[in-house]
PDB file of C-alpha atoms in Angstrom:
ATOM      1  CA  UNK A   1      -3.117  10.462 -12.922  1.00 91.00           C
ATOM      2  CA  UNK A   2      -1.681  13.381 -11.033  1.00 92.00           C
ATOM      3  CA  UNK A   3      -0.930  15.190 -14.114  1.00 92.00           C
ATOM      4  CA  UNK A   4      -4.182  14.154 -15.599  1.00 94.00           C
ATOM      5  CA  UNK A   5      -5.914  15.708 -12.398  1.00 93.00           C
ATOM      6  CA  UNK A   6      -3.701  19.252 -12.376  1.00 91.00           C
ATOM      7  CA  UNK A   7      -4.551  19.559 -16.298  1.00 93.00           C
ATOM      8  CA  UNK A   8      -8.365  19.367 -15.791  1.00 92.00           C
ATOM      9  CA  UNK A   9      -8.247  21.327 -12.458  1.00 92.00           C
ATOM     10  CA  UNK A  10      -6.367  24.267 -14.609  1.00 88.00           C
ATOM     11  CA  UNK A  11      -6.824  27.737 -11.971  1.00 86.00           C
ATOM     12  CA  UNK A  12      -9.689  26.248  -9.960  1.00 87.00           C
ATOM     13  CA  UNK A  13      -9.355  26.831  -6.245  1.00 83.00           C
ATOM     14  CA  UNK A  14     -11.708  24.683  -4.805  1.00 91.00           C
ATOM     15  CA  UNK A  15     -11.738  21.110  -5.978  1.00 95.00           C
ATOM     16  CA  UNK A  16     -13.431  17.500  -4.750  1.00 95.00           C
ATOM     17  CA  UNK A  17     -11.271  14.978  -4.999  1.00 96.00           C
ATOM     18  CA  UNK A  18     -12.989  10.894  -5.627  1.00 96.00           C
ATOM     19  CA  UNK A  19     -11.856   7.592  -6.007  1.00 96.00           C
ATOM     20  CA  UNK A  20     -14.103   4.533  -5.675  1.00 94.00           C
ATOM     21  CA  UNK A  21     -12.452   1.173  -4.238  1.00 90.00           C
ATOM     22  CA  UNK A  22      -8.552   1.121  -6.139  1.00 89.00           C
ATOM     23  CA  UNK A  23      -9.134   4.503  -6.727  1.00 93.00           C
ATOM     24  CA  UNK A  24      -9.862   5.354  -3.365  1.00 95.00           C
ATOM     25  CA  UNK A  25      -5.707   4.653  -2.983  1.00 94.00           C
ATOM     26  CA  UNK A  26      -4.981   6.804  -6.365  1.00 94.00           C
ATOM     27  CA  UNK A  27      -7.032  10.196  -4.802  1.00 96.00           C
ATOM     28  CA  UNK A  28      -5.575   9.693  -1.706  1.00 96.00           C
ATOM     29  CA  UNK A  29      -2.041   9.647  -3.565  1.00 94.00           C
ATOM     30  CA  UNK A  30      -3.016  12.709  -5.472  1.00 96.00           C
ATOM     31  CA  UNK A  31      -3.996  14.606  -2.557  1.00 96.00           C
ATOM     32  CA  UNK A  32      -0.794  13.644  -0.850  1.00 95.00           C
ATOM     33  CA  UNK A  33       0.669  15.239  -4.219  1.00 94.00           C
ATOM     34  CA  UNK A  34      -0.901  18.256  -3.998  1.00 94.00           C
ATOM     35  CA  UNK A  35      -0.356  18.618  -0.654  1.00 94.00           C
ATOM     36  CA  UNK A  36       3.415  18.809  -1.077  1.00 93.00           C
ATOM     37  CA  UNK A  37       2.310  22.286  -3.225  1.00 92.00           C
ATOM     38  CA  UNK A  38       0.520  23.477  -0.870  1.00 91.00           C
ATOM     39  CA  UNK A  39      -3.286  22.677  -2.406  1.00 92.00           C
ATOM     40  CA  UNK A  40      -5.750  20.896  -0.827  1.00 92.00           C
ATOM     41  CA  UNK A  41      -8.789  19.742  -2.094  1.00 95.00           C
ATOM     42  CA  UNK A  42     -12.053  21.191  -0.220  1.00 94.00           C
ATOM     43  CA  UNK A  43     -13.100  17.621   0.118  1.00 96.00           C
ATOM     44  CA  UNK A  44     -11.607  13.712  -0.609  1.00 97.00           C
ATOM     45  CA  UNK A  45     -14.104  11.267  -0.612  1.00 97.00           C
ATOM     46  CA  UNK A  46     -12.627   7.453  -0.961  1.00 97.00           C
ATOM     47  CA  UNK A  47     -15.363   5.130  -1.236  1.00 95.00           C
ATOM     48  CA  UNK A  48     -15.269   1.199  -0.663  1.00 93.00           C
ATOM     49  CA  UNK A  49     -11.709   0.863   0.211  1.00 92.00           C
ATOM     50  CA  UNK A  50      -9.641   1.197   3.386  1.00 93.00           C
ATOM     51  CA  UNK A  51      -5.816   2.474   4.098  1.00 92.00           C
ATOM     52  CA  UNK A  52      -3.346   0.018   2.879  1.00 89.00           C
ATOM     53  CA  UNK A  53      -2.482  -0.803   6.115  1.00 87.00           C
ATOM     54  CA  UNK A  54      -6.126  -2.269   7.025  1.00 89.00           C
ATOM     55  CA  UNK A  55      -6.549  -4.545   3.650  1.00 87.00           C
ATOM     56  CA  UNK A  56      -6.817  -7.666   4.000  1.00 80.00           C
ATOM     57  CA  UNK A  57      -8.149  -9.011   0.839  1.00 74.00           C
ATOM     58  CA  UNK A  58      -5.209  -9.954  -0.762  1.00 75.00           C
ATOM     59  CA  UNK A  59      -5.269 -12.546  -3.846  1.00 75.00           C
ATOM     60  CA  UNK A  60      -2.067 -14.890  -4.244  1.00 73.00           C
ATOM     61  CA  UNK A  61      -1.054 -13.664  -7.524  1.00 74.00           C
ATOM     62  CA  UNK A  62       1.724 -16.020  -7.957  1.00 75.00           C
ATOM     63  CA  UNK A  63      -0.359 -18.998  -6.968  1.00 78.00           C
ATOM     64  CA  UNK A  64      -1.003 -19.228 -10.895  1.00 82.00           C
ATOM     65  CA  UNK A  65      -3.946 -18.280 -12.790  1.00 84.00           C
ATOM     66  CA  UNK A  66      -6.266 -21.103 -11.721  1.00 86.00           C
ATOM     67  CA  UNK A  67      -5.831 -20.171  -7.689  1.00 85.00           C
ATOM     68  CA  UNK A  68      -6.442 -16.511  -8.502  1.00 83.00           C
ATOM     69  CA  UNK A  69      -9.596 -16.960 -10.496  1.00 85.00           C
ATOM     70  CA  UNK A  70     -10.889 -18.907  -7.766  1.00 87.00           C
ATOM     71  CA  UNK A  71      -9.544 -16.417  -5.354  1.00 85.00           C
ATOM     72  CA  UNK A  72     -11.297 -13.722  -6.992  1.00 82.00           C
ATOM     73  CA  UNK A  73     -14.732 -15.577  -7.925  1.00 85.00           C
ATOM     74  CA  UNK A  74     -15.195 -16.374  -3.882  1.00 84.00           C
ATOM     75  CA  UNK A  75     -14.452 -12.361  -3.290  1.00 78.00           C
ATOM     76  CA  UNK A  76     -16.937 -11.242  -6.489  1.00 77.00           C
ATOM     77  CA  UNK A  77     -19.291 -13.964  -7.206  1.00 81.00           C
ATOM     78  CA  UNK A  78     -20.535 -11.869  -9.628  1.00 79.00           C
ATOM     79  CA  UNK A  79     -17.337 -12.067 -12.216  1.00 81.00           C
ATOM     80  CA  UNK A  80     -18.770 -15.886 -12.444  1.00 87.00           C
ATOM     81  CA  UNK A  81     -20.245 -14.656 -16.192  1.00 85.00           C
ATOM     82  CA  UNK A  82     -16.877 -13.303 -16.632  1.00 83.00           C
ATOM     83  CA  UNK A  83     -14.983 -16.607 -16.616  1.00 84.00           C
ATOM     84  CA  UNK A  84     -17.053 -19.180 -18.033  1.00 89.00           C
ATOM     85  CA  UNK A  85     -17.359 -16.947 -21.277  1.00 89.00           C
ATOM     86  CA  UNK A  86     -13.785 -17.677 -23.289  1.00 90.00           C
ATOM     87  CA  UNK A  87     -14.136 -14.548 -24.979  1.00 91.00           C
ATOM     88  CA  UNK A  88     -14.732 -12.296 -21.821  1.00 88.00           C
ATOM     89  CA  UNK A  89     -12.325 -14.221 -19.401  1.00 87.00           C
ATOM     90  CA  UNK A  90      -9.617 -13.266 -22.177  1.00 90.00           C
ATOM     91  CA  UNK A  91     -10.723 -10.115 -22.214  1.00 91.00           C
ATOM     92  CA  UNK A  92     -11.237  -8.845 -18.925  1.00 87.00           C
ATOM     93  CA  UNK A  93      -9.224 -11.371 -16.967  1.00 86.00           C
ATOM     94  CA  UNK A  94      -5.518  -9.986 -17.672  1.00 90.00           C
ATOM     95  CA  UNK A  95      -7.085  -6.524 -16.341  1.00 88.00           C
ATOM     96  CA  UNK A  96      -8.077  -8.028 -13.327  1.00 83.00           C
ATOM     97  CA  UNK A  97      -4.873 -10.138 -12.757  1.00 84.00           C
ATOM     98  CA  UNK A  98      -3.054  -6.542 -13.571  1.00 87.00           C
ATOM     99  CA  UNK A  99      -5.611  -4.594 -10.824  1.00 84.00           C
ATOM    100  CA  UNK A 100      -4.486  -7.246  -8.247  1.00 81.00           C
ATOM    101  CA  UNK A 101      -0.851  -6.833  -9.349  1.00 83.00           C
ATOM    102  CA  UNK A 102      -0.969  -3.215  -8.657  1.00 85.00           C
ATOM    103  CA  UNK A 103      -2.669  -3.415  -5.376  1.00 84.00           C
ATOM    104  CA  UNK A 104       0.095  -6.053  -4.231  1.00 82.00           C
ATOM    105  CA  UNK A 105       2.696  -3.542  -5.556  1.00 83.00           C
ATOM    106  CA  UNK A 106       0.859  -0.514  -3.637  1.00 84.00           C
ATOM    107  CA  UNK A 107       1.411  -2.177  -0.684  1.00 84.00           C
ATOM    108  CA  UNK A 108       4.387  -2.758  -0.484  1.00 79.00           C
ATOM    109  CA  UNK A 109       4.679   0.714   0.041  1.00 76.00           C
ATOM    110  CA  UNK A 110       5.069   1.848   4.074  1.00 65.00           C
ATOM    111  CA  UNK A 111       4.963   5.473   4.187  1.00 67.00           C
ATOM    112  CA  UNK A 112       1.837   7.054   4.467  1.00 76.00           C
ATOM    113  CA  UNK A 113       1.527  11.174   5.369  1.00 86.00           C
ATOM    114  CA  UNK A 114      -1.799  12.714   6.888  1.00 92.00           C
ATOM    115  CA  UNK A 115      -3.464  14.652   4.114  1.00 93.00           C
ATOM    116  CA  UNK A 116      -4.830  17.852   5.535  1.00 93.00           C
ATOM    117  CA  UNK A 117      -7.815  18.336   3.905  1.00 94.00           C
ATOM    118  CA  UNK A 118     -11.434  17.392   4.577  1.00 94.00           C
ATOM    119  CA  UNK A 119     -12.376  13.497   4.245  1.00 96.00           C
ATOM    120  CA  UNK A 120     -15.778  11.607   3.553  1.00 96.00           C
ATOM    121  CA  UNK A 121     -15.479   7.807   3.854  1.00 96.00           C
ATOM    122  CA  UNK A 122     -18.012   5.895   1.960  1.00 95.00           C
ATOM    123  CA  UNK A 123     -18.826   2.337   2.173  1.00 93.00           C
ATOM    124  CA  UNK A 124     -21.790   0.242   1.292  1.00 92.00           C
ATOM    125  CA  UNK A 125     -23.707  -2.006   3.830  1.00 92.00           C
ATOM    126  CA  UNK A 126     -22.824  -4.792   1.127  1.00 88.00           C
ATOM    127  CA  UNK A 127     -19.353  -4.362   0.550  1.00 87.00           C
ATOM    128  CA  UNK A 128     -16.138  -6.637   1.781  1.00 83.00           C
ATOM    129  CA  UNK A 129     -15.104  -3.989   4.566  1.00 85.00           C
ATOM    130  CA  UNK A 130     -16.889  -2.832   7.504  1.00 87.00           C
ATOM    131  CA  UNK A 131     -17.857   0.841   9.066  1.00 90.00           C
ATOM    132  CA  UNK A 132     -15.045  -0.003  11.736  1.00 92.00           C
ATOM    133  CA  UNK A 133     -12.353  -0.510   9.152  1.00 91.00           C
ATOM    134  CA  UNK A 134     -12.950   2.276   6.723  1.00 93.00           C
ATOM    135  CA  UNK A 135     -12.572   4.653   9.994  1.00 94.00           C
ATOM    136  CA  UNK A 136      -8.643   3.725  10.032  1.00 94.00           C
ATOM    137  CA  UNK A 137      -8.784   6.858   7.456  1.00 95.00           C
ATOM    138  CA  UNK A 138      -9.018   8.886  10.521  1.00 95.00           C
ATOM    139  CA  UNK A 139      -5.171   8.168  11.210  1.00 94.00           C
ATOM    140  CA  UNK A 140      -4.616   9.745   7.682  1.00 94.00           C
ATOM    141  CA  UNK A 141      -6.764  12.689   8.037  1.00 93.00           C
ATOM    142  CA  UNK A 142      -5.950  16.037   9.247  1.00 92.00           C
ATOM    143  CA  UNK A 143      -9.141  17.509   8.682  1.00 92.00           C
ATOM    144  CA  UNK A 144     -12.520  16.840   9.691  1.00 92.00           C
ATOM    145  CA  UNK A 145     -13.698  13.090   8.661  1.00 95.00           C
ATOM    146  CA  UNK A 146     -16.792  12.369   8.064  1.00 95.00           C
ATOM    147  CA  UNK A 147     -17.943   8.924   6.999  1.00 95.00           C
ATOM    148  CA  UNK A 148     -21.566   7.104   5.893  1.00 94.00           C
ATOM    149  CA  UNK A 149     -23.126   3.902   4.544  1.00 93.00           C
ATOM    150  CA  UNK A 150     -25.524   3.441   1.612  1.00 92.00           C
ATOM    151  CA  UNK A 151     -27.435   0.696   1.068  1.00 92.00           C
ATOM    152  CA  UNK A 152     -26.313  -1.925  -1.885  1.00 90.00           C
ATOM    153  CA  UNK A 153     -22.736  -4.039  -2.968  1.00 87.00           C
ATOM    154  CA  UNK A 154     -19.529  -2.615  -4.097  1.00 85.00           C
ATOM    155  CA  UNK A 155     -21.151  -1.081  -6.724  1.00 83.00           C
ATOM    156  CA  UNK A 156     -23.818   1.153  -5.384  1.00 87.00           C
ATOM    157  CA  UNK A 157     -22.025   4.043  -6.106  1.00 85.00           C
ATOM    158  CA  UNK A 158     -23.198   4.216  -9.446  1.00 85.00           C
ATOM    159  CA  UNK A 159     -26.374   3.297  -8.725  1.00 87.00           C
ATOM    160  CA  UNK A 160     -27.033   5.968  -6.370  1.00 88.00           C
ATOM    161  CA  UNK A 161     -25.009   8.544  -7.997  1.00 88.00           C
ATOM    162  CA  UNK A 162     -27.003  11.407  -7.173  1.00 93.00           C
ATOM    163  CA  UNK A 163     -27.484  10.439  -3.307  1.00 92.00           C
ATOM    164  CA  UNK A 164     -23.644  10.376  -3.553  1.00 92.00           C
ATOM    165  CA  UNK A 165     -23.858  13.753  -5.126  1.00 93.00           C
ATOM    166  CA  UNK A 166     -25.895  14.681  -2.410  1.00 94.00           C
ATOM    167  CA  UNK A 167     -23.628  13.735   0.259  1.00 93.00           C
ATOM    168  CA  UNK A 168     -20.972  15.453  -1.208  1.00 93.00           C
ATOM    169  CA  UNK A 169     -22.550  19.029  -1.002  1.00 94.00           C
ATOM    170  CA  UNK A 170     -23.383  18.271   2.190  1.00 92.00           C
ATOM    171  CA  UNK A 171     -20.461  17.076   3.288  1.00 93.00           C
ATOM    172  CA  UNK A 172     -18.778  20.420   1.867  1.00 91.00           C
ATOM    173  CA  UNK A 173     -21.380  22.485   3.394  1.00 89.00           C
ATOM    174  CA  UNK A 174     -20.848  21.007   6.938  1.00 86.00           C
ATOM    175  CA  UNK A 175     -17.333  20.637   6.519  1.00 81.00           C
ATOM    176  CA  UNK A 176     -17.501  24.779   5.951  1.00 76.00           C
ATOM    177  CA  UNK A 177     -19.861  25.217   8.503  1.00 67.00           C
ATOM    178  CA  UNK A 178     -17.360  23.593  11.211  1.00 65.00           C
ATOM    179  CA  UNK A 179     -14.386  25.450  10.296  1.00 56.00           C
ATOM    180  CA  UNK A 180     -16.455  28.974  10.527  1.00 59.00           C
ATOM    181  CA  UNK A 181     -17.701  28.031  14.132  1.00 54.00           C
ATOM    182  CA  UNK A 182     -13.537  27.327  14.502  1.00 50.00           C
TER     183      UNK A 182
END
């Protein structure tokens, strides 16, 4: 993904890094990356997820395939369609099981460096973690953090993309605005 990220970024300067639950973990990987080069991004929002060290919604993915589909049906009710449907269980199932495998792999892993950069948490009211939990990203931030709740599940994101959008410029804006005061 890094080299995904540096091929689209090309010369740009001033950059907003995003990821959204799992990929909340890949930004803040990629800003850790560019960080080592020097580069920050002028803001990193990670939305719906907290730092490795704070999750606690593991699924037992070597309790066999039965255990983790009812793992993961109790912790998204709304994958129910997903796995009574033969066709779509075999079809989005193994991407799950592989999502899960992933997060169990990511952590695993201990060392975590402060990204110095600017940081908007994002969480909705809905979701599995709580205001209180998705602050922990304070211990990984050396920048200004900002953090707010929108109304909806896991997925309101989408929803309200522009209100997201929204938040964003204004996070940059006041974000700016602090660091010319400085």
């Amino acid at each position: 993904l890094y080299g995904k990220v540096c091929a689209k970024l090309g010369d740009r300067q001033q950059f907003v890094l995003m990821g959204h639950s799992m990929g909340a973990w890949a930004a803040f990987e990629i800003a850790q990356r560019f960080q080592l080069k020097g580069i920050s991004p002028t803001l990193l929002v990670l939305s719906s997820n907290v730092p490795a060290k704070y999750y606690n919604d593991r699924v037992s993915m070597d309790a066999g395939d039965e255990v983790v589909q009812a793992q993961l049906l109790e912790r998204n009710p709304e994958l129910k369609q997903f796995f009574e449907d033969e066709m779509l269980k075999q079809t989005f199932y193994p991407v799950l099981k592989a999502d899960y495998i992933a997060i169990d792999d990511y952590l695993k892993k201990d060392e975590r460096m402060k990204v110095t950069c600017n940081v908007l948490g994002l969480i909705a009211d809905g979701d599995r973690f709580d205001e209180a939990t998705l602050g922990k990203w304070k211990e990984y931030v050396d920048g200004v953090y900002l953090q707010k709740i929108i109304k909806g599940n896991h997925f309101a994101f989408y929803k309200e993309h522009e209100y997201v959008r929204q938040l964003i410029e204004n996070s940059i804006c006041y974000t700016k605005h602090r660091l010319d005061l400085q």
